[in-house]
Short mmCIF file of C-alpha atoms and ligand atoms in Angstrom, two decimals:
data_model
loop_
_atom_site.label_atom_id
_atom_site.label_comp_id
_atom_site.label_asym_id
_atom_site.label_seq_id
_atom_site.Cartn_x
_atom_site.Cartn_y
_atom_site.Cartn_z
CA UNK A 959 -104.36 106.01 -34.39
CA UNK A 960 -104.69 104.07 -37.56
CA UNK A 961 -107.88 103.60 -39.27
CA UNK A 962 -108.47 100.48 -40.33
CA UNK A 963 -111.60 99.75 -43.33
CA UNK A 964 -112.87 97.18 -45.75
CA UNK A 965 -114.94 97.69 -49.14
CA UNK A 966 -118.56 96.89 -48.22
CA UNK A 967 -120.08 93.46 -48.78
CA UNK A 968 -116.34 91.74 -46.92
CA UNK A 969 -117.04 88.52 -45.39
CA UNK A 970 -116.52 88.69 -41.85
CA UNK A 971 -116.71 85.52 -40.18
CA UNK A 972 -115.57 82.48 -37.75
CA UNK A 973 -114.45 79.43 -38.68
CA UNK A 974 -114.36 76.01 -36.68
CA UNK A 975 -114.09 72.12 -37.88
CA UNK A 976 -116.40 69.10 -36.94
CA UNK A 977 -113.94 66.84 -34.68
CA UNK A 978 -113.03 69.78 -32.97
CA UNK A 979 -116.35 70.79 -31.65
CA UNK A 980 -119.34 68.40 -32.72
CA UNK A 981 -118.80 65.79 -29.99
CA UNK A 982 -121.49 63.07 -30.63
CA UNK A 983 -118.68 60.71 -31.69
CA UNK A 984 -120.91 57.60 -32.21
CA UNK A 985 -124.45 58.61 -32.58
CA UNK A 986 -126.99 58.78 -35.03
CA UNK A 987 -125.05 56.16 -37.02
CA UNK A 988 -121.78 57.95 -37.41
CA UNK A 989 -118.61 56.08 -38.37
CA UNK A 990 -115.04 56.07 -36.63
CA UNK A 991 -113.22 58.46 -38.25
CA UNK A 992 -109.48 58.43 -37.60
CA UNK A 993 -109.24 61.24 -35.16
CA UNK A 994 -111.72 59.28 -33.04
CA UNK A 995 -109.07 56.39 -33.20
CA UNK A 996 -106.41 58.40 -32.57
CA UNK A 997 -107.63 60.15 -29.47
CA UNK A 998 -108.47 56.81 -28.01
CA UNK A 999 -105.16 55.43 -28.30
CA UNK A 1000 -103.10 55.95 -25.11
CA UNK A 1001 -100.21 58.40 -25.34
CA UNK A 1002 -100.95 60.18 -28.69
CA UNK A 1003 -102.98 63.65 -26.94
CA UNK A 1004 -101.64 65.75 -24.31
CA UNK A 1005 -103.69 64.69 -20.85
CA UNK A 1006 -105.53 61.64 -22.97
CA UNK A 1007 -108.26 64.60 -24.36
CA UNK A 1008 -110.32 63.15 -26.91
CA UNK A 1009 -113.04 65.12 -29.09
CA UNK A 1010 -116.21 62.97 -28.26
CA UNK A 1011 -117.89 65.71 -26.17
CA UNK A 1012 -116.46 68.67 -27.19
CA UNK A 1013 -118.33 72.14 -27.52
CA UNK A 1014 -120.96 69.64 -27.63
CA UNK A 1015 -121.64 71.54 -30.85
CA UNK A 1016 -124.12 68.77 -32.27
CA UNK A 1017 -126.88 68.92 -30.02
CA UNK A 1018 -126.27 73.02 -29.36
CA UNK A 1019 -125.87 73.98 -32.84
CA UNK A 1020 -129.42 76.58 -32.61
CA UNK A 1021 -127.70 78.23 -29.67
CA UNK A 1022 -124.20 77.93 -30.87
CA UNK A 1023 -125.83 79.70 -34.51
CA UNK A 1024 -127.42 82.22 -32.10
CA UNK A 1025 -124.23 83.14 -30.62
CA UNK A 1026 -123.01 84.01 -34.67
CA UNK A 1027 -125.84 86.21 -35.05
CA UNK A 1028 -125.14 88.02 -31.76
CA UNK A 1029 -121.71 88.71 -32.81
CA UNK A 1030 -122.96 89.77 -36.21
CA UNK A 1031 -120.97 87.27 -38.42
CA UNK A 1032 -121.68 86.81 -41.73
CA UNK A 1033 -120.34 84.28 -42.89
CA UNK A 1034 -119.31 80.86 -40.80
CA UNK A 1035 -116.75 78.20 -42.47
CA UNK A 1036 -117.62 74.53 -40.75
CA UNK A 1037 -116.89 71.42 -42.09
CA UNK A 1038 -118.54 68.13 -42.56
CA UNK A 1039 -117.38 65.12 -41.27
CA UNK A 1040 -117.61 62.34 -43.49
CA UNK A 1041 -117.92 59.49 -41.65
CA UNK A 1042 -120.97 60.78 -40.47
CA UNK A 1043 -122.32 60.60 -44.11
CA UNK A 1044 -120.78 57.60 -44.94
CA UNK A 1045 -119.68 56.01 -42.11
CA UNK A 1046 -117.37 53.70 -43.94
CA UNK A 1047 -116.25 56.17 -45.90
CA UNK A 1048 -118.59 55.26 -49.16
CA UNK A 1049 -122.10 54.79 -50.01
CA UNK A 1050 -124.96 53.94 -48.54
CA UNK A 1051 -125.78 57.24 -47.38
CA UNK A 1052 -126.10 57.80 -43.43
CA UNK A 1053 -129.37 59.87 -43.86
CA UNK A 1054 -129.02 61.47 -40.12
CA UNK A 1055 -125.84 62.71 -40.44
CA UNK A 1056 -126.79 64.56 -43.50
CA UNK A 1057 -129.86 65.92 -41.61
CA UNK A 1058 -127.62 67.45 -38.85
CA UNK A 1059 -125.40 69.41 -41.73
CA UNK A 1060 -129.22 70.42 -43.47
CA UNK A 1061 -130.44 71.33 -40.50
CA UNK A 1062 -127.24 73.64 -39.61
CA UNK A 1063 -127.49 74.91 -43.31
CA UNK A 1064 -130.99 76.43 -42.70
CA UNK A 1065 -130.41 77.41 -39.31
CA UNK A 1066 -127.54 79.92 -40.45
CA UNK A 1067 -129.73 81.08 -43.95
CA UNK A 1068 -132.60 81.49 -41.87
CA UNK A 1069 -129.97 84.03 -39.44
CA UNK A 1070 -128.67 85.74 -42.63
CA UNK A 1071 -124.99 84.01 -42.07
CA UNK A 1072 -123.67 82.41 -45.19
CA UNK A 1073 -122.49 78.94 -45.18
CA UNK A 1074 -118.94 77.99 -46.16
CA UNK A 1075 -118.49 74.42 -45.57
CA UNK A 1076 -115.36 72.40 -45.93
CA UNK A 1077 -115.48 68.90 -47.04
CA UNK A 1078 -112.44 67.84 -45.52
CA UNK A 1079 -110.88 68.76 -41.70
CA UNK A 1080 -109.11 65.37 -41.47
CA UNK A 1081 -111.37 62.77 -40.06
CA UNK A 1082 -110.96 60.48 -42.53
CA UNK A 1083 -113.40 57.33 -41.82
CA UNK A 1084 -111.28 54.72 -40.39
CA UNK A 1085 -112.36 52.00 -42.65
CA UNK A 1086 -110.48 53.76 -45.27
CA UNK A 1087 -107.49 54.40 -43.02
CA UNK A 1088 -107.32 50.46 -42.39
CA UNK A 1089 -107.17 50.28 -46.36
CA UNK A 1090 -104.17 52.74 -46.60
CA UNK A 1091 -105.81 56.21 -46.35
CA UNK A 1092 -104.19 58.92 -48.16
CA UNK A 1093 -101.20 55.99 -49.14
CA UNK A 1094 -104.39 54.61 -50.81
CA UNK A 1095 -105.19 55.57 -54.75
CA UNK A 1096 -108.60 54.72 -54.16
CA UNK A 1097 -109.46 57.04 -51.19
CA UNK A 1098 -109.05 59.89 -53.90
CA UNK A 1099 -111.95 58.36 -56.08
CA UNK A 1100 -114.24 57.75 -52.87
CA UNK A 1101 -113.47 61.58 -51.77
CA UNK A 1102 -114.73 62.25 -55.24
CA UNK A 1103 -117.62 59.74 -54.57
CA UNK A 1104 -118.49 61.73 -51.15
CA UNK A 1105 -117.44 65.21 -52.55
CA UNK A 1106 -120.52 64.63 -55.09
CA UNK A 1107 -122.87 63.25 -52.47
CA UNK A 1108 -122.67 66.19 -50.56
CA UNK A 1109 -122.68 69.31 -53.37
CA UNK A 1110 -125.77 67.07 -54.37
CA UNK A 1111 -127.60 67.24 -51.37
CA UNK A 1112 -126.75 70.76 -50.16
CA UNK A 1113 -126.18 72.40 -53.54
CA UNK A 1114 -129.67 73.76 -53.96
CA UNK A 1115 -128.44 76.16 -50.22
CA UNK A 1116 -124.54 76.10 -50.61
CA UNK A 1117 -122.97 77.46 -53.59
CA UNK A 1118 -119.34 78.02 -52.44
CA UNK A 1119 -117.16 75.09 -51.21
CA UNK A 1120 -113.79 74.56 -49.56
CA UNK A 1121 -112.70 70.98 -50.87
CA UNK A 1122 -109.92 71.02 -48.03
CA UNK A 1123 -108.56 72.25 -45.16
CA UNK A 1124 -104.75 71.77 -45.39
CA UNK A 1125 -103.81 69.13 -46.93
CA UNK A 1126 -99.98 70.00 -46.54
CA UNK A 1127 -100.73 69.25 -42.76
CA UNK A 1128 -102.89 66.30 -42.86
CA UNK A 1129 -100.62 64.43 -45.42
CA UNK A 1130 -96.83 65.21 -43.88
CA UNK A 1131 -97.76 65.32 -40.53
CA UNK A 1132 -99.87 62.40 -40.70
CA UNK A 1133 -97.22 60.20 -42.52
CA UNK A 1134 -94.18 62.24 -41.71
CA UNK A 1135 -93.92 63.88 -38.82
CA UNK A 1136 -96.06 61.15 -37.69
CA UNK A 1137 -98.04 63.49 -34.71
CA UNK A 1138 -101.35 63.33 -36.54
CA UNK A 1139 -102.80 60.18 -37.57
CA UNK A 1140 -102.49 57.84 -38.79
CA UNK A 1141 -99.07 58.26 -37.24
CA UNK A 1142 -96.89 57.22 -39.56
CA UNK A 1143 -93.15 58.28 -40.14
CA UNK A 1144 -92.11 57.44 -43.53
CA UNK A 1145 -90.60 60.23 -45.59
CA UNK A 1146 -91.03 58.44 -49.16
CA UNK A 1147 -94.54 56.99 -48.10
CA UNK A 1148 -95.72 60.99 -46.75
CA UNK A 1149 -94.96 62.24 -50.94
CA UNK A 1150 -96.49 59.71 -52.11
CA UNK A 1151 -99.82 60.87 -50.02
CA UNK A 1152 -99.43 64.53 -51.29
CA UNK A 1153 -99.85 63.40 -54.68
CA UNK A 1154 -102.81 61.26 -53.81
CA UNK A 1155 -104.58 64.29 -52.07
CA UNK A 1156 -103.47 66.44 -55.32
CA UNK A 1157 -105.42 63.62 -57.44
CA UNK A 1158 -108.31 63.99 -54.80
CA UNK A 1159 -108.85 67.43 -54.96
CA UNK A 1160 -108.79 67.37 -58.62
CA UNK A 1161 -111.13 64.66 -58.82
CA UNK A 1162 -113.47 66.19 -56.15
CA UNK A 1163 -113.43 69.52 -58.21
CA UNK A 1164 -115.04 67.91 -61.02
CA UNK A 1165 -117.10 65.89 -59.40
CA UNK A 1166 -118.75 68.63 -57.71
CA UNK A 1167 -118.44 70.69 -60.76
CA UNK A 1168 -121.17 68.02 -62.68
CA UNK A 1169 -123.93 68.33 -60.46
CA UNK A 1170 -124.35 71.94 -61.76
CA UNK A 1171 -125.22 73.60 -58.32
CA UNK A 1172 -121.51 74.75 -57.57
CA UNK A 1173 -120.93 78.32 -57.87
CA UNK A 1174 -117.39 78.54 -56.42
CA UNK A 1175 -114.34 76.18 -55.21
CA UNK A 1176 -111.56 76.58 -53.18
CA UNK A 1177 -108.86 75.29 -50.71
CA UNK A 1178 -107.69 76.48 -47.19
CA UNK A 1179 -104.08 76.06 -47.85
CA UNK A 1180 -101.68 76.16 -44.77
CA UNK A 1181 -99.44 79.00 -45.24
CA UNK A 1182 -96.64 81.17 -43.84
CA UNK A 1183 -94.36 84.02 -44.29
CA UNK A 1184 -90.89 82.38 -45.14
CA UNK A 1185 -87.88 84.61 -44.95
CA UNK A 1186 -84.50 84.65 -44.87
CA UNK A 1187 -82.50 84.84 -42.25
CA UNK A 1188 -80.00 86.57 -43.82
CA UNK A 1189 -79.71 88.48 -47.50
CA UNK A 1190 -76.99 86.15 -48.59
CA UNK A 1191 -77.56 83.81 -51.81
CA UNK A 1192 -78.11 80.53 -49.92
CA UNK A 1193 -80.51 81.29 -47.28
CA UNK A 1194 -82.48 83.53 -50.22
CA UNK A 1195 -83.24 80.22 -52.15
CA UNK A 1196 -83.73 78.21 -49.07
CA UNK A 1197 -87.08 80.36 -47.71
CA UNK A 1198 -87.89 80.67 -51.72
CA UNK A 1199 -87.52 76.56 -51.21
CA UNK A 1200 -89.58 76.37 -47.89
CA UNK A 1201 -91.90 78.66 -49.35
CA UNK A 1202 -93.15 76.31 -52.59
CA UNK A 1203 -93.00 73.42 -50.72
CA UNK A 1204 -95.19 74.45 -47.45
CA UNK A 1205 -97.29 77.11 -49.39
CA UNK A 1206 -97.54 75.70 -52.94
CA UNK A 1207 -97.27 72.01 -52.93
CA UNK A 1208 -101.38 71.97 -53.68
CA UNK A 1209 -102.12 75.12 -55.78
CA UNK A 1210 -99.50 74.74 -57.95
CA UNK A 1211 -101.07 71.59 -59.42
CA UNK A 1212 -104.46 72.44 -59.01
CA UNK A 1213 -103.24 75.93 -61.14
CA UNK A 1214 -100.88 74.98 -63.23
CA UNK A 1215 -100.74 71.41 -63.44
CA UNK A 1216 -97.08 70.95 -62.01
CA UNK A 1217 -95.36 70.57 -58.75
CA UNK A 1218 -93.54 73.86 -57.97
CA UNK A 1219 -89.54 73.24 -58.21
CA UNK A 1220 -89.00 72.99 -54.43
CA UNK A 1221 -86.53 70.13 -54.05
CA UNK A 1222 -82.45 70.67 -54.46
CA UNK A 1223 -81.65 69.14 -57.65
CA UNK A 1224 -85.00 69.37 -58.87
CA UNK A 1225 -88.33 67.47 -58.26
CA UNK A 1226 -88.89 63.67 -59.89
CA UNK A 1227 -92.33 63.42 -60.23
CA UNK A 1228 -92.07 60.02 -60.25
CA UNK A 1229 -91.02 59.56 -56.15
CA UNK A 1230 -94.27 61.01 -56.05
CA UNK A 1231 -96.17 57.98 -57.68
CA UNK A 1232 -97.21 60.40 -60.55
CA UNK A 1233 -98.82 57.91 -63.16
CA UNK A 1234 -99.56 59.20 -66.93
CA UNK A 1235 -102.60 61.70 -67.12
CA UNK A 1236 -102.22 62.55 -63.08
CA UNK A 1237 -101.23 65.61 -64.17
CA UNK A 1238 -104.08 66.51 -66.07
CA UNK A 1239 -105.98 65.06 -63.30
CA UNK A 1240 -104.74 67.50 -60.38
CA UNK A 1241 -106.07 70.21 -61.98
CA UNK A 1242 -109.04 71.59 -60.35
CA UNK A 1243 -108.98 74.54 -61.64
CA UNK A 1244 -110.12 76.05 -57.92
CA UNK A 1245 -112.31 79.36 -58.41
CA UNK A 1246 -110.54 81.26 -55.27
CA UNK A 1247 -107.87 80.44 -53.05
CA UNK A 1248 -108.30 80.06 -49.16
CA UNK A 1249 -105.24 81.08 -46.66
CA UNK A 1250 -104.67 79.73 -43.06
CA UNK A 1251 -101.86 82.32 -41.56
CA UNK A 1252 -100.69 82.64 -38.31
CA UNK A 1253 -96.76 83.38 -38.41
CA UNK A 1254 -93.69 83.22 -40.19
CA UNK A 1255 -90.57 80.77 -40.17
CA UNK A 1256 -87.36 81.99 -40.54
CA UNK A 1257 -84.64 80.36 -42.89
CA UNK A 1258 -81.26 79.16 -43.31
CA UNK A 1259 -79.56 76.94 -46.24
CA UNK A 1260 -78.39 74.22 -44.70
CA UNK A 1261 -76.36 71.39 -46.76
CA UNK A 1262 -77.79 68.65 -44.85
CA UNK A 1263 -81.08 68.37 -45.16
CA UNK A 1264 -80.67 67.09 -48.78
CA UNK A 1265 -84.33 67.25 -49.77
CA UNK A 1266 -84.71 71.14 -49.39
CA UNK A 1267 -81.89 72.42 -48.11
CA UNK A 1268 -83.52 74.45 -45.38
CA UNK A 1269 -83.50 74.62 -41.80
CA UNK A 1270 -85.78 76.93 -39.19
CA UNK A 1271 -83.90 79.52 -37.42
CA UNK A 1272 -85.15 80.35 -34.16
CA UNK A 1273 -86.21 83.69 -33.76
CA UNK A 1274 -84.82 85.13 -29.82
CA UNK A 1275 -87.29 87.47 -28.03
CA UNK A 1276 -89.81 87.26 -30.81
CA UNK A 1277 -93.50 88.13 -29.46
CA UNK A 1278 -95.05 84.39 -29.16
CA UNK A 1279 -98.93 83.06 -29.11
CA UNK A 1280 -99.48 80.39 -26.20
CA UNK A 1281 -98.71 77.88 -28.72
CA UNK A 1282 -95.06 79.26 -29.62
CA UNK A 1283 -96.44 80.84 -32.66
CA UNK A 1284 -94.07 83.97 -33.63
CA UNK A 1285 -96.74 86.72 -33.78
CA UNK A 1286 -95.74 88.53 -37.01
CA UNK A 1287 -98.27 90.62 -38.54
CA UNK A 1288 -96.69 91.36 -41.94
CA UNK A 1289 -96.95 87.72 -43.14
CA UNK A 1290 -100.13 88.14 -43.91
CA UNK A 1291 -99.74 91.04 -45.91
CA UNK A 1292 -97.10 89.43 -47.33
CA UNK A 1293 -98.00 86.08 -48.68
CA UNK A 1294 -101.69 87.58 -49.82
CA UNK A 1295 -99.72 89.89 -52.56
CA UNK A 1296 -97.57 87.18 -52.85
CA UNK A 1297 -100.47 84.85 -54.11
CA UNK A 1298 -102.51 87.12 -55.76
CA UNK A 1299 -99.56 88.57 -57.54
CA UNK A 1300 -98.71 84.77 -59.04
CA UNK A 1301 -102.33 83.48 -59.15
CA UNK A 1302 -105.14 86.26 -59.79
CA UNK A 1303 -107.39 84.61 -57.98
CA UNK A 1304 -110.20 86.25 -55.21
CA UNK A 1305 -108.30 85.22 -51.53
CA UNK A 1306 -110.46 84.59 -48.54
CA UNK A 1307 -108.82 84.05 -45.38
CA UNK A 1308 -109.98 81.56 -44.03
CA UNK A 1309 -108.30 81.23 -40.71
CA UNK A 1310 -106.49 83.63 -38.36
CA UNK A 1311 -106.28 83.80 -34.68
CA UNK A 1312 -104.57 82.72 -31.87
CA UNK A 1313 -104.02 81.17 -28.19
CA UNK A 1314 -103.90 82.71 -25.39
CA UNK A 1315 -103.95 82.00 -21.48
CA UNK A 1316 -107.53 82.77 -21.04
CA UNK A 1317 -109.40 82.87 -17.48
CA UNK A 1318 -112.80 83.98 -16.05
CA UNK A 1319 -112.59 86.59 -13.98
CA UNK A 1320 -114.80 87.31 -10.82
CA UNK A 1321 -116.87 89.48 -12.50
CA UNK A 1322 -117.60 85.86 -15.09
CA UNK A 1323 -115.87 88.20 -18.30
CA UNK A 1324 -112.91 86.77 -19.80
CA UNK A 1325 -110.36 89.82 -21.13
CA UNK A 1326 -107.91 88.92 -23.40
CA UNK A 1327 -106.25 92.06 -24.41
CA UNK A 1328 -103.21 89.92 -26.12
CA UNK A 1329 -105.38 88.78 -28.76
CA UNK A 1330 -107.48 92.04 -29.51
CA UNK A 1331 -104.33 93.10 -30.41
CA UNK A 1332 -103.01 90.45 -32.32
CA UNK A 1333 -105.99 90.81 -34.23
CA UNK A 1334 -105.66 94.63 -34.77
CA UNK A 1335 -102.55 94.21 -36.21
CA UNK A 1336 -103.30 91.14 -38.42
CA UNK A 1337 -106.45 92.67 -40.09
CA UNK A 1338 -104.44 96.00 -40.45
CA UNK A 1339 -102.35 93.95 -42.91
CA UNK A 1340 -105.38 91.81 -44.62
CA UNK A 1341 -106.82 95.79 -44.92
CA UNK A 1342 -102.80 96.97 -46.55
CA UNK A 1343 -103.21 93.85 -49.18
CA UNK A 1344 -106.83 94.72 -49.74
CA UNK A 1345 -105.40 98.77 -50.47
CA UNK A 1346 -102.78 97.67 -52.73
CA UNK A 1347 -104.52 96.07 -55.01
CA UNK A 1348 -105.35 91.89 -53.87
CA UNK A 1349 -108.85 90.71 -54.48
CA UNK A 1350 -109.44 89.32 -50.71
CA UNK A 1351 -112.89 89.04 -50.27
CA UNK A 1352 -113.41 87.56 -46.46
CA UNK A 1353 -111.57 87.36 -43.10
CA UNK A 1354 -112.48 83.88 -41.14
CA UNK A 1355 -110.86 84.03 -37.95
CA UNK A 1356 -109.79 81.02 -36.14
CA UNK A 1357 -111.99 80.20 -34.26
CA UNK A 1358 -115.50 80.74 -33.38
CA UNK A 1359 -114.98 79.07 -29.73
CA UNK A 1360 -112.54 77.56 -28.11
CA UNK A 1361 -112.42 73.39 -28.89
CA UNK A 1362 -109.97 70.61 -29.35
CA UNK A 1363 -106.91 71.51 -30.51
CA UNK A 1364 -105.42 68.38 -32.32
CA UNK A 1365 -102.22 66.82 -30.61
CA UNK A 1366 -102.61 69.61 -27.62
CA UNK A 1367 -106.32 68.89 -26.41
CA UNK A 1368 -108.28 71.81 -24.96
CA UNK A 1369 -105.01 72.86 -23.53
CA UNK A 1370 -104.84 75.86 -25.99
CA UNK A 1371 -107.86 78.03 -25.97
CA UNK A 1372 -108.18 79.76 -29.69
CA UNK A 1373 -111.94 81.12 -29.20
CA UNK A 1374 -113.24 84.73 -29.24
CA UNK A 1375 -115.86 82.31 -27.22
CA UNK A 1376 -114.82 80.95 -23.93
CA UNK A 1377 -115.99 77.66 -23.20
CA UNK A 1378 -116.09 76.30 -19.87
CA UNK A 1379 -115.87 72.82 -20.59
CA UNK A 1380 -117.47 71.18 -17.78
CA UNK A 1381 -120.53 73.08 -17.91
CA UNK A 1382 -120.54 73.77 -21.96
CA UNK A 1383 -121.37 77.09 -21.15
CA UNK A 1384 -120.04 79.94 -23.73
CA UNK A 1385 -118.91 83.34 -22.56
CA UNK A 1386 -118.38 85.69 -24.98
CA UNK A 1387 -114.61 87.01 -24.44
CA UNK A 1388 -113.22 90.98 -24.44
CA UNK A 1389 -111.80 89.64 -28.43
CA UNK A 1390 -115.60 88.69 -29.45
CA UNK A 1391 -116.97 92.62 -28.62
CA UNK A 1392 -114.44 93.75 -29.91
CA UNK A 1393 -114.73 91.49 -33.09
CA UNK A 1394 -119.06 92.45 -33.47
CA UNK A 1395 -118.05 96.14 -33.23
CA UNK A 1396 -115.64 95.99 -36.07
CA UNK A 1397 -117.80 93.87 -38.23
CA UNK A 1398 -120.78 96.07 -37.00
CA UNK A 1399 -118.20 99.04 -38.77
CA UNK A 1400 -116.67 97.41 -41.08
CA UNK A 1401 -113.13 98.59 -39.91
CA UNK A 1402 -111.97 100.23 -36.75
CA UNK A 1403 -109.04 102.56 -35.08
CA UNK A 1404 -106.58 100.99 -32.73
C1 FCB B 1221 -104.91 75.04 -38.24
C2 FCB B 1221 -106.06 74.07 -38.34
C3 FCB B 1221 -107.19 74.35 -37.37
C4 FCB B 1221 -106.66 74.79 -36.01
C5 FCB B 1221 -105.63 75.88 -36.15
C6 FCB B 1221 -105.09 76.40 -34.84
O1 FCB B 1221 -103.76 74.43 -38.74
O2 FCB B 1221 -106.61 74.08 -39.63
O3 FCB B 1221 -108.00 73.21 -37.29
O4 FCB B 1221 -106.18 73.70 -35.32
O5 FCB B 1221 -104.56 75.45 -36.95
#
């Protein structure tokens, strides 16, 4: 039985994001954001789920906080939805939908459970979508406009930020893939976008930087193992190709001040849009890096895709969350050493977790034995980075309770919460206990 331990003072928490569980879609002055507009547009979410109930988290935040405390978290990552502070997306000030994110601030310091907010989860307020969004130069200077706002106003309770949460995700498959809004397919229009978020988080970073009451910044990158799928040459460089473009197309700027060389034939910085001084501009500089990791792709060279080169190879009789996601524990081991090996920065992860086909049973527990393992295994490998030598200072597992899942509604349940929907009521699952006992420990056997 392996024993499993972390260094005292490791930040064991949840995390969740504010379309996903808030609900309260138009009150209290909020603004469309472009999720709302999304999810009301026939077609675009599996069984036309939208997110304006929810977890109903915005009127059962004290309970919801109580339910933290219960499981012993210490930490909870939320974010803050911006049209709710500006509900077109800049000034004036929305003055109640601060007071909800103040109110949830004091509510977790008064339980002992640090805040870790994230500026960004995607719901961009639509009045800046219907001026281009992220295709938009100016959306980068009113993110820095809001990004101040906020360390302003909370900075005197929150010292450590997450600027955004994935902006790999929200830019190509916003504007590529074209499944998240605004739902756009345009390959040269999606680069463009990445470079705009690049000048936004740099932008943001100082920003929040001159209101003197930030302490730490960071990013929640989206990031996976990429590896080969065999040792040859080619399909070596391809995952080394997949891997800077998925996992470094953000830090490497904000680091370093340069787009990592992802592309066959090298990167032109100028199909980005990159003006002179953008690349001082990009560089935030960011105090810690955050990683969201759930699996691994596997990689072959292939000729033509004549951007990267790369193609997924799909992996037969590989173990599989509900939502197809290989279960692969080593990537996280992996890409941590990776990162801190290349960046020497403190890591938090800052999601984890996974779906499974969850039910109440007579007795009214929910056992989900699948994901107690899958998070035995995972943490085992945060706990291997954390032995040989990587500065990773928190776990955030994904997610607190089950919500809306983008694209696939509240079809895939991700909670160590159940939620029955129609009743809001929580439940906490067989993964929760087992989750308070090992924070309660600090480690645990398996
Ligand atoms: C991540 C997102 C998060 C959640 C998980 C399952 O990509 O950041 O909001 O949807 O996936």
């Amino acid at each position: 039985m392996p024993i499993v331990s972390f260094p005292p003072n490791f930040l064991w928490g949840c995390a969740t994001a504010s379309y996903q569980i808030e609900g309260a879609w138009d009150e209290d002055g909020k603004g469309e954001s472009i999720w709302d507009r999304f999810s009301h547009t026939e077609g675009k979410i599996l069984n036309g789920d939208t997110g304006d109930v929810a977890c109903d988290h915005y009127h059962r935040y004290k309970e919801d906080v109580a339910l933290m405390k219960e499981l012993g978290l210490k930490s909870y990552r939320f974010s803050i939805s911006w049209p709710r502070i500006f509900p077109t997306g800049k000034p004036p000030l929305n003055r109640k939908g601060l007071d909800f994110y103040s109110k949830l601030v004091d509510e977790l310091l008064a339980n002992d459970i640090l805040p870790f907010p994230t500026l960004y989860h995607w719901d961009l307020p639509q009045a800046l979508q219907d001026q281009g969004g992220w295709a938009n130069r100016d959306t980068a200077q009113r993110f820095a406009e809001y990004a101040n706002t906020i360390a302003e106003r909370l900075g005197d309770r929150v010292k450590r930020w997450i600027i955004f949460n994935e902006p790999w995700v929200f830019t190509i498959l916003g504007y590529l893939a074209g499944i998240h809004p605004p739902g756009i397919r345009d390959a040269s229009m999606a680069l463009r976008t990445t470079h705009i978020a690049n000048l936004a988080q740099g932008l943001a970073a100082r920003a929040m930087r001159a209101t003197n009451k930030v302490e730490g910044l960071g990013t929640a990158f989206s990031m996976s193992g990429f590896y080969p799928a065999s040792q040859s040459e080619e399909d070596r460089a391809a995952a080394e190709r997949r891997f800077r473009f998925n996992n470094l197309w953000f830090l490497e700027p904000a680091q370093n001040g340069r787009y990592p060389d992802a592309y066959l034939g090298g990167t032109d910085p100028a199909r980005f849009g990159v003006q002179p001084g953008d690349m001082e501009t990009v560089q935030a500089g960011l105090d810690f890096i955050g990683i969201n990791l759930y699996s691994r792709s596997v990689i072959a060279y292939d000729p033509q895709d004549a951007n990267l080169g790369a193609r997924d190879v799909h992996v037969e009789d590989a173990e599989r969350c509900k939502f197809g996601w290989e279960v692969y524990p080593e990537a996280i081991h992996d890409v941590i050493m990776r990162i801190w090996h290349d960046y020497r920065r403190p890591i938090y992860i800052t999601e984890n977790g996974a779906s499974y086909e969850d039910v109440v049973d007579k007795q009214g527990q929910v056992n989900d034995p699948q994901r107690v393992s899958f998070l035995q295994r995972y943490i085992a490998q945060v706990a291997r980075a954390v032995e040989e030598g990587a500065d990773v200072r928190g776990y955030y597992l994904w997610s607190l309770m089950d919500n809306f899942e983008w694209g696939f509604g509240y079809s895939q349940r991700f909670g160590i919460v159940y939620v029955d929907y129609p009743t809001q009521r929580r439940i906490i699952k067989q993964s929760g206990h087992w989750y308070r006992n090992t924070i309660a420990k600090n480690g645990y056997q398996y």
